[in-house]
CSV table of C-alpha atoms in Angstrom, one decimal:
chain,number,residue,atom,x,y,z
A,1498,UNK,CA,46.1,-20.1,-53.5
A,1499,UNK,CA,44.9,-22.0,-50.2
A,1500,UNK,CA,43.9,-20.0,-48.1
A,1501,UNK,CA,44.9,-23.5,-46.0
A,1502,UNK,CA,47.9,-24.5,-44.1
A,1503,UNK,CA,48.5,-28.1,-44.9
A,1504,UNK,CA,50.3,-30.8,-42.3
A,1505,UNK,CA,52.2,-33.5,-44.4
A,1506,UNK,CA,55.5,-35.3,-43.1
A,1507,UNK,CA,57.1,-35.8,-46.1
A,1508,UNK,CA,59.4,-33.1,-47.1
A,1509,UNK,CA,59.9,-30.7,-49.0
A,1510,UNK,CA,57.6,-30.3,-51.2
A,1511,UNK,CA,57.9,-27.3,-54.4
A,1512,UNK,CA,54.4,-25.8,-54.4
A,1513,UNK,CA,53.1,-25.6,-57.6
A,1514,UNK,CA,51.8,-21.8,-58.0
A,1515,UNK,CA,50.3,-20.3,-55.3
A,1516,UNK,CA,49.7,-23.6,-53.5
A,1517,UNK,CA,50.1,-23.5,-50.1
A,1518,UNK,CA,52.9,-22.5,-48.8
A,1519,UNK,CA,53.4,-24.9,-45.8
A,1520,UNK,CA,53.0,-27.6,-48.2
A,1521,UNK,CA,57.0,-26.8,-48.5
A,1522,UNK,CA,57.9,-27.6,-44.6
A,1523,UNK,CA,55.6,-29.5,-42.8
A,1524,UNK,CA,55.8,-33.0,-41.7
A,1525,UNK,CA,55.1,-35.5,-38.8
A,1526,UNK,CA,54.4,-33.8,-35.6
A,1527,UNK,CA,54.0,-35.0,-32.6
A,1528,UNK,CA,49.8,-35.5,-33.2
A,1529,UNK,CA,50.5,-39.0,-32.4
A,1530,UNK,CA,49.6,-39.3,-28.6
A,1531,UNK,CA,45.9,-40.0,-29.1
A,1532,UNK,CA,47.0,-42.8,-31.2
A,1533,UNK,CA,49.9,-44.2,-29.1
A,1534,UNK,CA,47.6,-44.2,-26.1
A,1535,UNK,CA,45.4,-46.6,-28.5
A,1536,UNK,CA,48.0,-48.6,-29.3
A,1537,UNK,CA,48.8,-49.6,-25.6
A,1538,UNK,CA,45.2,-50.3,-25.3
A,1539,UNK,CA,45.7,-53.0,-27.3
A,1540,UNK,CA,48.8,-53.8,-26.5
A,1541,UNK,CA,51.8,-52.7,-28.6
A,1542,UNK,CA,54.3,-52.5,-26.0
A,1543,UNK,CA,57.7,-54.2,-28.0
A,1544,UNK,CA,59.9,-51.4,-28.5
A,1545,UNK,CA,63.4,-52.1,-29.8
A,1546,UNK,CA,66.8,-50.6,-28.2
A,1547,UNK,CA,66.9,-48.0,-30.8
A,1548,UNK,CA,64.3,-46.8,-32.8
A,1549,UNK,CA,66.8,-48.0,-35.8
A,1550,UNK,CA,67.5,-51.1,-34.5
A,1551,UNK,CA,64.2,-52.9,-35.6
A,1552,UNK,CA,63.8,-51.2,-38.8
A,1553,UNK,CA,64.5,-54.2,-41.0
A,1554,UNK,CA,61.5,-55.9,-39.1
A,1555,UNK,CA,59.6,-52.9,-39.5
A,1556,UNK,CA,59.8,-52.7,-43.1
A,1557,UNK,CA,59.3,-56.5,-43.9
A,1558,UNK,CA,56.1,-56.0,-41.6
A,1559,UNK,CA,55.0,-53.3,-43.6
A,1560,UNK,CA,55.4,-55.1,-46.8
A,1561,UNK,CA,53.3,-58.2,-45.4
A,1562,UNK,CA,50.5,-55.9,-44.5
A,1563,UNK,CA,50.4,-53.9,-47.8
A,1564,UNK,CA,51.8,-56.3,-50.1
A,1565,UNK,CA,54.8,-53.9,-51.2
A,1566,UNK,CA,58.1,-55.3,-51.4
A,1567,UNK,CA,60.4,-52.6,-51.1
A,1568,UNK,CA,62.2,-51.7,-54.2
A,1569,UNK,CA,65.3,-50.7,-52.4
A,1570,UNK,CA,66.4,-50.0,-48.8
A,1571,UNK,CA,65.2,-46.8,-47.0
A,1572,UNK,CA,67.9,-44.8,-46.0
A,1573,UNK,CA,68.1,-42.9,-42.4
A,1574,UNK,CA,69.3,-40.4,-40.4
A,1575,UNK,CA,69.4,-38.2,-37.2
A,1576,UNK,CA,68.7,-34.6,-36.2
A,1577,UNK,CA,68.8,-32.1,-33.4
A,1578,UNK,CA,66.1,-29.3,-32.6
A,1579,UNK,CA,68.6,-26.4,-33.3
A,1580,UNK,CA,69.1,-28.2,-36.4
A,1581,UNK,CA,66.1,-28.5,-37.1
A,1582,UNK,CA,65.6,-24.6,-36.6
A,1583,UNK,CA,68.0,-24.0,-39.0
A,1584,UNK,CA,66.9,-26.3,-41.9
A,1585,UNK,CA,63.5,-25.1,-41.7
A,1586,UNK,CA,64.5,-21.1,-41.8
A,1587,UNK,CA,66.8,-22.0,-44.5
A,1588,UNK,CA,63.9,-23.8,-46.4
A,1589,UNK,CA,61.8,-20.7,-46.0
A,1590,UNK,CA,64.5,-18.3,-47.7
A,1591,UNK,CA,65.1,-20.7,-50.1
A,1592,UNK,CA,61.8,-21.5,-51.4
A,1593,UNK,CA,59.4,-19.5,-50.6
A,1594,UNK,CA,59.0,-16.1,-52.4
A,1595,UNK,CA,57.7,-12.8,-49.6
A,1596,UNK,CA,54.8,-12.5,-52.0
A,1597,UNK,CA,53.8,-15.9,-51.6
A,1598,UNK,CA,54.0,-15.6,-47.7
A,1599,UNK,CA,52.1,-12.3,-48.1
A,1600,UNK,CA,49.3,-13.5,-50.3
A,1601,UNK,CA,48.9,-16.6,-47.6
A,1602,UNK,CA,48.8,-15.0,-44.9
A,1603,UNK,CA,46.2,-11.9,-46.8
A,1604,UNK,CA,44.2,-14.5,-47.4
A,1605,UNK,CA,43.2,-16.0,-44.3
A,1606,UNK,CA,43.3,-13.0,-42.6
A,1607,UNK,CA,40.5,-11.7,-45.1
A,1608,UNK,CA,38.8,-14.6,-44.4
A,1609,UNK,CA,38.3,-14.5,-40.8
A,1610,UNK,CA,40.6,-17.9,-40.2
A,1611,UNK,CA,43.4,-15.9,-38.5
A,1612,UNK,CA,43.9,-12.7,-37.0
A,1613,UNK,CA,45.1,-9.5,-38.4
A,1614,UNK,CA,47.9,-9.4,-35.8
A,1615,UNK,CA,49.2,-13.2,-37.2
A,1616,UNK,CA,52.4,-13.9,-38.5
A,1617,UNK,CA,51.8,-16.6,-40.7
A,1618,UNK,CA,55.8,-17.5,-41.5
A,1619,UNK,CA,57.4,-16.9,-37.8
A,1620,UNK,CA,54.2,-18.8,-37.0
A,1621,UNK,CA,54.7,-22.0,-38.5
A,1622,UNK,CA,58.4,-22.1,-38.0
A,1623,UNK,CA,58.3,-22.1,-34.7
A,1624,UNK,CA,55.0,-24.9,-35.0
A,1625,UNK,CA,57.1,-26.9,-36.5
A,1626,UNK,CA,60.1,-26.7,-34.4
A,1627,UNK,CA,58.2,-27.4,-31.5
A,1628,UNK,CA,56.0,-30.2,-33.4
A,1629,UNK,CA,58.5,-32.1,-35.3
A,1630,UNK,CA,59.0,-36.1,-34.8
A,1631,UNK,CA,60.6,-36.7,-37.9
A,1632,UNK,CA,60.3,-36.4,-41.7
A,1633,UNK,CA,60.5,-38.3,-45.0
A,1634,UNK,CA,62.3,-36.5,-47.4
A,1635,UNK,CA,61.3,-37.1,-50.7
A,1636,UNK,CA,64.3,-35.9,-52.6
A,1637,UNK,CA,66.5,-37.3,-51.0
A,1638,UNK,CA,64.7,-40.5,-50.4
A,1639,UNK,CA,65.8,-40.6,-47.1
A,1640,UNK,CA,64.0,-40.3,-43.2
A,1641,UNK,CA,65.0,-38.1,-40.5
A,1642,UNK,CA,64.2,-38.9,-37.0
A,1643,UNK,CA,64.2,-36.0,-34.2
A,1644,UNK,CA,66.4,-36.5,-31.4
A,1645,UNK,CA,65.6,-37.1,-27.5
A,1646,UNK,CA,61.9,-39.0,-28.1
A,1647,UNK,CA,60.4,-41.4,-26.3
A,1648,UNK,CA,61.3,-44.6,-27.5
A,1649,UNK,CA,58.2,-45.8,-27.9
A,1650,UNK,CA,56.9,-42.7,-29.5
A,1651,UNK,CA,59.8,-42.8,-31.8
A,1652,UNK,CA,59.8,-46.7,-32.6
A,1653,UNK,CA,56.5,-46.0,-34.2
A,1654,UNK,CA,56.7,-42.9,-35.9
A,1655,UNK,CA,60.0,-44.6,-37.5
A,1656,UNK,CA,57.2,-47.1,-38.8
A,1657,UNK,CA,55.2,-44.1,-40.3
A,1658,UNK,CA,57.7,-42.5,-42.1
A,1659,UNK,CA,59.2,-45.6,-43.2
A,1660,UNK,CA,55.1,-46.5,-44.8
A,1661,UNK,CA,55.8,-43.2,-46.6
A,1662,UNK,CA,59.3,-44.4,-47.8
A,1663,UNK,CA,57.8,-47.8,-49.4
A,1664,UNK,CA,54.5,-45.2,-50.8
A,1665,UNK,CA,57.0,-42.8,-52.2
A,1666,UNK,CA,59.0,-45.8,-53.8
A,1667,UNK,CA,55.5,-47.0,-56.1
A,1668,UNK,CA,53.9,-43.3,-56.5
A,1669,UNK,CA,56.5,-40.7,-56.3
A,1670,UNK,CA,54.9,-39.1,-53.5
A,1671,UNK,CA,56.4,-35.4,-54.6
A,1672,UNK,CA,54.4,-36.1,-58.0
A,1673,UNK,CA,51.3,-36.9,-56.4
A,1674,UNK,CA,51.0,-34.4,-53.9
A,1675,UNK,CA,51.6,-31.8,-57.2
A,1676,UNK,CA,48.5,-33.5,-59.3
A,1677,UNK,CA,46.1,-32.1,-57.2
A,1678,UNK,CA,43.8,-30.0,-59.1
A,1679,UNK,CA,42.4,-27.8,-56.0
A,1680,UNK,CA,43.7,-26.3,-52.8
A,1681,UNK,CA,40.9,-28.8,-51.2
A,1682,UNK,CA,42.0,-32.0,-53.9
A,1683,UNK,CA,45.4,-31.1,-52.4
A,1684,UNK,CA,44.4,-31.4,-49.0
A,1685,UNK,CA,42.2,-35.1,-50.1
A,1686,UNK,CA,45.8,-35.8,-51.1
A,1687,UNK,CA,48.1,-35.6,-48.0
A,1688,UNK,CA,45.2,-36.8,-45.9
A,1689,UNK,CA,45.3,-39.9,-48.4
A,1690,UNK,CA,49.2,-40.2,-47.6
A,1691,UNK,CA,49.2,-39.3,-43.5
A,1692,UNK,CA,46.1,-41.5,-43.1
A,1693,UNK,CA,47.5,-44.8,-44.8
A,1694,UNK,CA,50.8,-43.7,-43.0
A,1695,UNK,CA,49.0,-43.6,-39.7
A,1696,UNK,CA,46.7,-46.5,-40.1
A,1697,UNK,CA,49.8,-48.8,-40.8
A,1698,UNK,CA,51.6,-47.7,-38.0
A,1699,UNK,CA,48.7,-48.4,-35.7
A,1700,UNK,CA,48.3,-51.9,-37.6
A,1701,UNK,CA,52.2,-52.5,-37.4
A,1702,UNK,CA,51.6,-52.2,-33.8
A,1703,UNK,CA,48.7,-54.3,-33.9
A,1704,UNK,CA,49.7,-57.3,-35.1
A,1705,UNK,CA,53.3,-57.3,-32.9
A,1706,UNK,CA,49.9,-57.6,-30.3
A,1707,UNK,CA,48.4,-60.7,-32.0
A,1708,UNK,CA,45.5,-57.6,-33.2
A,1709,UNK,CA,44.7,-56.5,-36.6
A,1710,UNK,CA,42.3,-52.7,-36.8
A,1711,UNK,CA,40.0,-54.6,-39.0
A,1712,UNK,CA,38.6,-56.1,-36.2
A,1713,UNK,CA,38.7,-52.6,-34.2
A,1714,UNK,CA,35.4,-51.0,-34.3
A,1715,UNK,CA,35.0,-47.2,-35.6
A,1716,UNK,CA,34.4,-45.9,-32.6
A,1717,UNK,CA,37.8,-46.9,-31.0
A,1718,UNK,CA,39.6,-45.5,-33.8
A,1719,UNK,CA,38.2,-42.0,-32.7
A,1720,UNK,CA,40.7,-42.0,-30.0
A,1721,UNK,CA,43.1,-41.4,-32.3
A,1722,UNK,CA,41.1,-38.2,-34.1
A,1723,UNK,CA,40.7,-36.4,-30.6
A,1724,UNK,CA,39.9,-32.7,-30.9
A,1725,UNK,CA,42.7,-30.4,-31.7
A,1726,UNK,CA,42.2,-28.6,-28.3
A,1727,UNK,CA,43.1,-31.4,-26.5
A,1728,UNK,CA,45.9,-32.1,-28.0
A,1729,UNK,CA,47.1,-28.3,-28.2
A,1730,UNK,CA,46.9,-28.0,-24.8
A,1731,UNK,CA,50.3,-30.0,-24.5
A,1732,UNK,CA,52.2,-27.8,-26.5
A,1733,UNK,CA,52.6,-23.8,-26.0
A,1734,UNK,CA,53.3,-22.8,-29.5
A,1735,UNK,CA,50.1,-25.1,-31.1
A,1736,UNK,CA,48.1,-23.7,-28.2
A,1737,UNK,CA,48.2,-20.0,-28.8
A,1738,UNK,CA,47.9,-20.6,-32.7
A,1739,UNK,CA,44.2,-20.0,-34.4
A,1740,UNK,CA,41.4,-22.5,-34.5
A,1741,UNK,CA,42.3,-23.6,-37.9
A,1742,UNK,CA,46.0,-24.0,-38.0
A,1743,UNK,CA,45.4,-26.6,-35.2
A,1744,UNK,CA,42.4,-28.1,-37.1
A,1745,UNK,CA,44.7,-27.8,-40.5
A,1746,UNK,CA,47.7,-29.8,-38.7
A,1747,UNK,CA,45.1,-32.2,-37.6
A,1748,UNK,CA,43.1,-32.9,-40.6
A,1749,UNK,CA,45.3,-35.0,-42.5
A,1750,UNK,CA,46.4,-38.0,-39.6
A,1751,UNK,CA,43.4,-38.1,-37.8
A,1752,UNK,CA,40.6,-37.8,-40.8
A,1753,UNK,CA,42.7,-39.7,-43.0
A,1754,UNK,CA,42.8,-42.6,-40.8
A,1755,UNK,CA,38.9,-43.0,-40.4
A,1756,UNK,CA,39.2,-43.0,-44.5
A,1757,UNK,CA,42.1,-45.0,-44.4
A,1758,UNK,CA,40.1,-47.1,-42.5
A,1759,UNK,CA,36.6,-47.6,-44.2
A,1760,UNK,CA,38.7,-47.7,-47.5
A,1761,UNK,CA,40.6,-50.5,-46.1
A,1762,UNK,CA,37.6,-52.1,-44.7
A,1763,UNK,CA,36.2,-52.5,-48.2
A,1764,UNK,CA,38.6,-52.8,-50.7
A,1765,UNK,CA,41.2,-54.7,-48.0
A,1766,UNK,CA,45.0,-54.9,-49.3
A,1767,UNK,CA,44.0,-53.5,-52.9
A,1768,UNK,CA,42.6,-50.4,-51.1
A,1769,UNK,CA,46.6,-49.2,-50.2
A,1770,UNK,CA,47.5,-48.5,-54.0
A,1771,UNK,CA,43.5,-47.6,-55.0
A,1772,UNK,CA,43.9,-44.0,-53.2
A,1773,UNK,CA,46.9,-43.4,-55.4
A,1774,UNK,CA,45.8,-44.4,-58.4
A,1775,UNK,CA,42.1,-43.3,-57.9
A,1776,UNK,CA,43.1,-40.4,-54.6
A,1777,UNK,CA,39.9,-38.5,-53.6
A,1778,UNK,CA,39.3,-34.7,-55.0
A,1779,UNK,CA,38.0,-32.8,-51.7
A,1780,UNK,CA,38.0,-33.2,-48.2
A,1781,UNK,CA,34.2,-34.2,-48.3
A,1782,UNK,CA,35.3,-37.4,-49.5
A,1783,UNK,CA,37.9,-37.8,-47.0
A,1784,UNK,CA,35.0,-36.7,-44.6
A,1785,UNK,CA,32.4,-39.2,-45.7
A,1786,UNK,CA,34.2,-42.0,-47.4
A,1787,UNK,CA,31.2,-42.9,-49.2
A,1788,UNK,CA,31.5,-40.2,-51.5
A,1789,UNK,CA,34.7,-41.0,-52.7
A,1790,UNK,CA,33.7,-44.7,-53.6
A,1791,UNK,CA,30.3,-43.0,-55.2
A,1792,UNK,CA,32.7,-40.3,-57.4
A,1793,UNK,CA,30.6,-37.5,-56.1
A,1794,UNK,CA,32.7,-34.7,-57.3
A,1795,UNK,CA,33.0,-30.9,-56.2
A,1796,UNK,CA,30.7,-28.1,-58.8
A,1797,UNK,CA,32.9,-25.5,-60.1
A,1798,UNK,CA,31.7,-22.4,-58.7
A,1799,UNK,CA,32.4,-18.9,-60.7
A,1800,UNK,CA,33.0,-16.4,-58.5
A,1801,UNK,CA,31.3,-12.6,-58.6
A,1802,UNK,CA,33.0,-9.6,-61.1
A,1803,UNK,CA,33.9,-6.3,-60.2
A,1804,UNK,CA,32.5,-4.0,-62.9
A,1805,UNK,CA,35.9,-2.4,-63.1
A,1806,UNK,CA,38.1,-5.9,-62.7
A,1807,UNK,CA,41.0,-4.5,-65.2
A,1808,UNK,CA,42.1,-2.2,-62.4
A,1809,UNK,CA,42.7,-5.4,-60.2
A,1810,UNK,CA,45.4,-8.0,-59.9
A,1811,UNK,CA,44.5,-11.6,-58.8
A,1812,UNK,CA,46.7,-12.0,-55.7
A,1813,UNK,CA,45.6,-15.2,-55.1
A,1814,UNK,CA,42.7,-17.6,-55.8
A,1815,UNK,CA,41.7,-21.1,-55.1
A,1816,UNK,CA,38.9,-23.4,-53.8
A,1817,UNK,CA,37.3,-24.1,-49.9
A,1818,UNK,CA,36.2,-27.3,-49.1
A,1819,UNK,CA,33.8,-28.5,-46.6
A,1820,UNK,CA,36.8,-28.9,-44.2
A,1821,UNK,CA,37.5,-24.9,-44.5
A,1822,UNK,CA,33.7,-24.4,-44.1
A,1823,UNK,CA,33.6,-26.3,-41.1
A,1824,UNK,CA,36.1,-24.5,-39.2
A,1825,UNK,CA,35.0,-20.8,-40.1
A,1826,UNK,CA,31.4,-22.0,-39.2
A,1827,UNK,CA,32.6,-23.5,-35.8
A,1828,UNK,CA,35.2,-20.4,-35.2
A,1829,UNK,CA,31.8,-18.0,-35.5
A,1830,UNK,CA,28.4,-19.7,-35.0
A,1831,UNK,CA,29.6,-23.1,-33.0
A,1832,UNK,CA,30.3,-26.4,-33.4
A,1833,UNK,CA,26.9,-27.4,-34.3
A,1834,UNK,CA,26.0,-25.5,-36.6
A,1835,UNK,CA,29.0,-26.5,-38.8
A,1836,UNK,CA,28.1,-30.3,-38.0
A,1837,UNK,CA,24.6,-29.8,-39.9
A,1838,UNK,CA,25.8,-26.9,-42.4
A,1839,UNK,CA,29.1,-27.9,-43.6
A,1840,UNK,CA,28.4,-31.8,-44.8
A,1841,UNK,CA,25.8,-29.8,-47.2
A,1842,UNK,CA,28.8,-27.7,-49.0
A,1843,UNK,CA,29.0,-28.8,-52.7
A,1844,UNK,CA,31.8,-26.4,-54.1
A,1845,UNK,CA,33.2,-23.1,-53.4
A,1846,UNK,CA,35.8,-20.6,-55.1
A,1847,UNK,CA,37.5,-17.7,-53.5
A,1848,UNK,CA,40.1,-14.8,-54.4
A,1849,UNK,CA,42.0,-11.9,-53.5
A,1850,UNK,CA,41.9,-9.0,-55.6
A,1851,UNK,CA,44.3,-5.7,-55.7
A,1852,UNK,CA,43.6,-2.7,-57.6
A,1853,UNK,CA,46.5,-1.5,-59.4
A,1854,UNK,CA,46.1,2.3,-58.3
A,1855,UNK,CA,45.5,2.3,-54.6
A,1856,UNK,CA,46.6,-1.1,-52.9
A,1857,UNK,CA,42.9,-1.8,-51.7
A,1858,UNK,CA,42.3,-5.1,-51.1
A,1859,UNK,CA,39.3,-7.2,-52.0
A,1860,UNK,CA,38.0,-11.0,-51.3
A,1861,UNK,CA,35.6,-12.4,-53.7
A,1862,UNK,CA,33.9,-15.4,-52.5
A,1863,UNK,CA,31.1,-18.0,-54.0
A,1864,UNK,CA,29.9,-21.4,-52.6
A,1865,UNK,CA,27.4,-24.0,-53.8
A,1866,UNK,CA,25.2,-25.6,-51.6
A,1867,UNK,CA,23.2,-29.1,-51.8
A,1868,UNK,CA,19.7,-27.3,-51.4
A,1869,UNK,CA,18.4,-23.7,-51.5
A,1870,UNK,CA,17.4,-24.4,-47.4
A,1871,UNK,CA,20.8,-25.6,-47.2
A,1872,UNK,CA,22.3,-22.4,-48.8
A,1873,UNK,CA,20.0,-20.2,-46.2
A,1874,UNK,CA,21.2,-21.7,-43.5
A,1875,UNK,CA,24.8,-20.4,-44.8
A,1876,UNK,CA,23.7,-17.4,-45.9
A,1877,UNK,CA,22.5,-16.4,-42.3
A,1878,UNK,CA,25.6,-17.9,-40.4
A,1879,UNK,CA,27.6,-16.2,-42.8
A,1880,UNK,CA,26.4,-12.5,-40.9
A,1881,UNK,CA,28.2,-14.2,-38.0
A,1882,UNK,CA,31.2,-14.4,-40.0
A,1883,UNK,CA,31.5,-10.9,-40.8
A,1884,UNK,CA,30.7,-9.8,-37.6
A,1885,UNK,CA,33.0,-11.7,-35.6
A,1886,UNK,CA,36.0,-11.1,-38.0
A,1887,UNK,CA,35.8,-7.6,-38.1
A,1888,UNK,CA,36.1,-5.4,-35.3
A,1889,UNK,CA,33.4,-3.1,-36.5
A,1890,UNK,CA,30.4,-3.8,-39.1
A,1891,UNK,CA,27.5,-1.3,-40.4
A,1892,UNK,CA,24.6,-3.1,-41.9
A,1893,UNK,CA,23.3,-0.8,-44.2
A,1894,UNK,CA,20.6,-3.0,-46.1
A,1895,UNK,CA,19.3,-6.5,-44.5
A,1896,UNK,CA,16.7,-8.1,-46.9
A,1897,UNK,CA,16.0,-11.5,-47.4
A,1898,UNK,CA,18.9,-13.4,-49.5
A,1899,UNK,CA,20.8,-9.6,-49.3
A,1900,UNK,CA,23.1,-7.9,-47.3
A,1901,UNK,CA,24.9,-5.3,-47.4
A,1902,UNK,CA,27.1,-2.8,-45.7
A,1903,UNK,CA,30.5,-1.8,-44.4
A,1904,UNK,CA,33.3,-3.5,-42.0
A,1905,UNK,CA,37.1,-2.7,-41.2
A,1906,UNK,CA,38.2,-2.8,-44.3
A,1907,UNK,CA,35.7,-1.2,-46.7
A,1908,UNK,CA,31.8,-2.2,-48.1
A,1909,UNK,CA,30.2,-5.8,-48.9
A,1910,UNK,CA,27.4,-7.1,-50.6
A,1911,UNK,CA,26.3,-10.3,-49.5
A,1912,UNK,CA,23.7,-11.9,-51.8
A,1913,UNK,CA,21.9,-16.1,-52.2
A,1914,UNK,CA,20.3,-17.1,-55.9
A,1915,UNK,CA,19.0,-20.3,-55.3
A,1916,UNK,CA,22.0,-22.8,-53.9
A,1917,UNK,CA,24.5,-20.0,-54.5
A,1918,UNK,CA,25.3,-18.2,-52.0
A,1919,UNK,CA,28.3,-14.9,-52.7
A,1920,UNK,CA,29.8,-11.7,-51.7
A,1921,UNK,CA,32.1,-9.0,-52.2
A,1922,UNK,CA,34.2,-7.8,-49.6
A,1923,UNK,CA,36.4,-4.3,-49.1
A,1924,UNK,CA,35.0,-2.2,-52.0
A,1925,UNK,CA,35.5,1.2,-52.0
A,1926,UNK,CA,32.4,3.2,-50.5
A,1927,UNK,CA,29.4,3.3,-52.6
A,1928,UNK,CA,31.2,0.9,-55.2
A,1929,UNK,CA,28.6,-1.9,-56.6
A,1930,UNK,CA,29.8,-5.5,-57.8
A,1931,UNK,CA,28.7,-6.3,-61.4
A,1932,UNK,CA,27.0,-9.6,-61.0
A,1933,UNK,CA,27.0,-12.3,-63.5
């Protein structure tokens, strides 16, 4: 399961399970603007006649700056919207089953990250189609540039995909996108790949300058990680679409360049092949790049039992990371309350249950939390959850560290032990979870 949309811009990709499905489709949008605009701050103006033209330069400047010679020459191409369009639909009926689209799009919507009126495929098809820059197939070893760009726009997101073109060459990029061991490790992963592909685009363009980022201070690199409501509001499609698809899009470019960054920062050139050899397991540690170099590594969390679980099939299950924590505390209880809750997640399981007689659907849920205050905090912000993602919601038992009651789609017990914080959601009336 994800439960998570996930940007990357190399494509396609064959999700392993129930992986995320967009995992299969998405690639470089145009989430580049922030970071353009930073690059004529400092300068990068040189843009060649054709966004092809230069590309021999581009690559030998990307080998200087990571030390990768490339093992063989990238291969290119062109394509139109419509045909765009058409490659994407035919990706969707090609790879991706209706019950893996159904158990996606179940899952959010039990959640709370989208609504119940969402349509998770026409959704992202049409995202994309109004998104795409250009991709880096994998299979084909070969780059795609979208037609009718602006050239300077396009001269540097040539540069990205071609720094995913010399990655893929060392690390098999389709193999290590597969290896990650979560729905969250996934997510470290393509932030590890659209963050290096990002930061060396910005450094390709900083050094055409006479500039290098490592003498670009933090703060100036936050241009380029601007809030996803900014940039929505330049596109129609991204700015009607739910809080966390836009975050979900966002995540991997403009978090993984600040990691990118402080990885870089310390570990210089050897840093580049470190996060594929050694590629962080949550998004915490893309978050705070600190824990990544201190290995501080996501609990396992075991998630509640029904006492009657042999009349239920798994439709999906997976893990939620701080980054999914963040944006269902910031969708229902604000911004800062998931600045000072979230960074306290330590581990989290979730899954969608049906029973085999009636269809009923129910989401099981557990996360760990760094301290039993910590786990409070999450355990009263979580009331906000359930209230604001259900249309109606009868509390039928409010005690301290338990709640219970009904909403829109049946009971839930909501119940904290310590730094464990759980609940059962769209039981059948009077039914009782068996807790372990």
């Amino acid at each position: 399961m994800a439960f998570i949309v996930r940007a990357t811009d190399t494509l396609p990709y064959t999700s392993r399970g129930n992986a995320a499905i967009l995992k299969n489709l998405m690639f470089s949008a145009r989430l580049f603007s922030p970071v353009l605009l930073l690059l004529l701050v400092l300068g990068a103006t040189a843009v060649a006649e054709t966004p092809f033209a230069g590309i021999d330069r581009a690559v030998a400047e990307l080998a200087a700056i990571t030390g990768w010679k490339p093992l063989k020459k990238v291969q290119y191409d062109t394509m139109d919207r419509v045909a765009l369009k058409q490659y994407l639909e035919k990706k969707v009926k090609e790879e991706i089953k209706p019950e893996e689209i159904r158990s996606e799009e179940l899952a959010l919507k039990k959640l709370g990250l989208v609504p119940m009126e969402f349509d998770f495929a026409r959704t992202m098809v049409d995202l994309l189609t109004e998104q795409a820059a250009a991709f880096y197939d994998y299979r084909k070893k070969k780059l795609f540039l979208l037609e009718g760009g602006d050239p300077l726009s396009q001269d540097m997101v040539v540069v990205h995909e071609l720094a995913h073109a010399l990655a893929d060459q060392r690390f098999d990029l389709g193999k290590f996108i597969k290896k990650g061991k979560s729905d969250d490790a996934s997510l470290a992963r393509m932030a590890v790949m659209e963050g290096q592909a990002t930061w060396l685009m910005m450094e390709s363009g900083s050094r055409r300058a006479g500039m290098s980022l490592k003498d670009v201070p933090g703060a100036l690199l936050d241009i380029a990680g601007s809030s996803p409501d900014a940039i929505a509001s330049q596109y129609p499609v991204l700015g009607k679409a739910p809080l966390y698809i836009r975050a979900s899009l966002m995540f991997p470019y403009s978090q993984g360049l600040r990691f990118s960054h402080s990885v870089f920062q310390k570990d210089g050139q050897e840093g580049f092949a470190r996060v594929f050899r050694e590629p962080p397991v949550s998004s915490q540690q893309i978050l705070h790049p600190e824990a990544y170099f201190a290995k501080s590594m996501p609990v396992d969390v075991p998630l509640p039992k029904l006492h009657d679980e042999r009349n239920w099939n798994v439709v999906t299950s997976g893990s939620l990371g701080e980054f999914d924590h963040a944006i269902l505390l910031e969708q229902y209880s604000g911004k800062e309350q998931a600045r000072v809750i979230a960074p306290q997640w330590r581990g989290s399981s979730a899954a969608v249950l049906e029973h085999k007689g009636t269809n009923r659907t129910v989401l099981l849920y557990a996360s760990e939390w760094a301290t039993a205050e910590s786990a409070r905090k999450m355990f009263e912000e979580y009331r906000n959850v359930l209230k604001g993602k259900w249309k109606h919601m009868r509390i039928a038992s409010d005690r301290p560290g338990s709640l219970t009651g009904s909403g829109d789609d049946g009971d839930f017990r909501v119940w904290l032990a310590g730094t464990r914080l759980s609940s059962v959601e769209g039981l059948p009336p009077v039914a009782e979870p068996k807790v372990n």
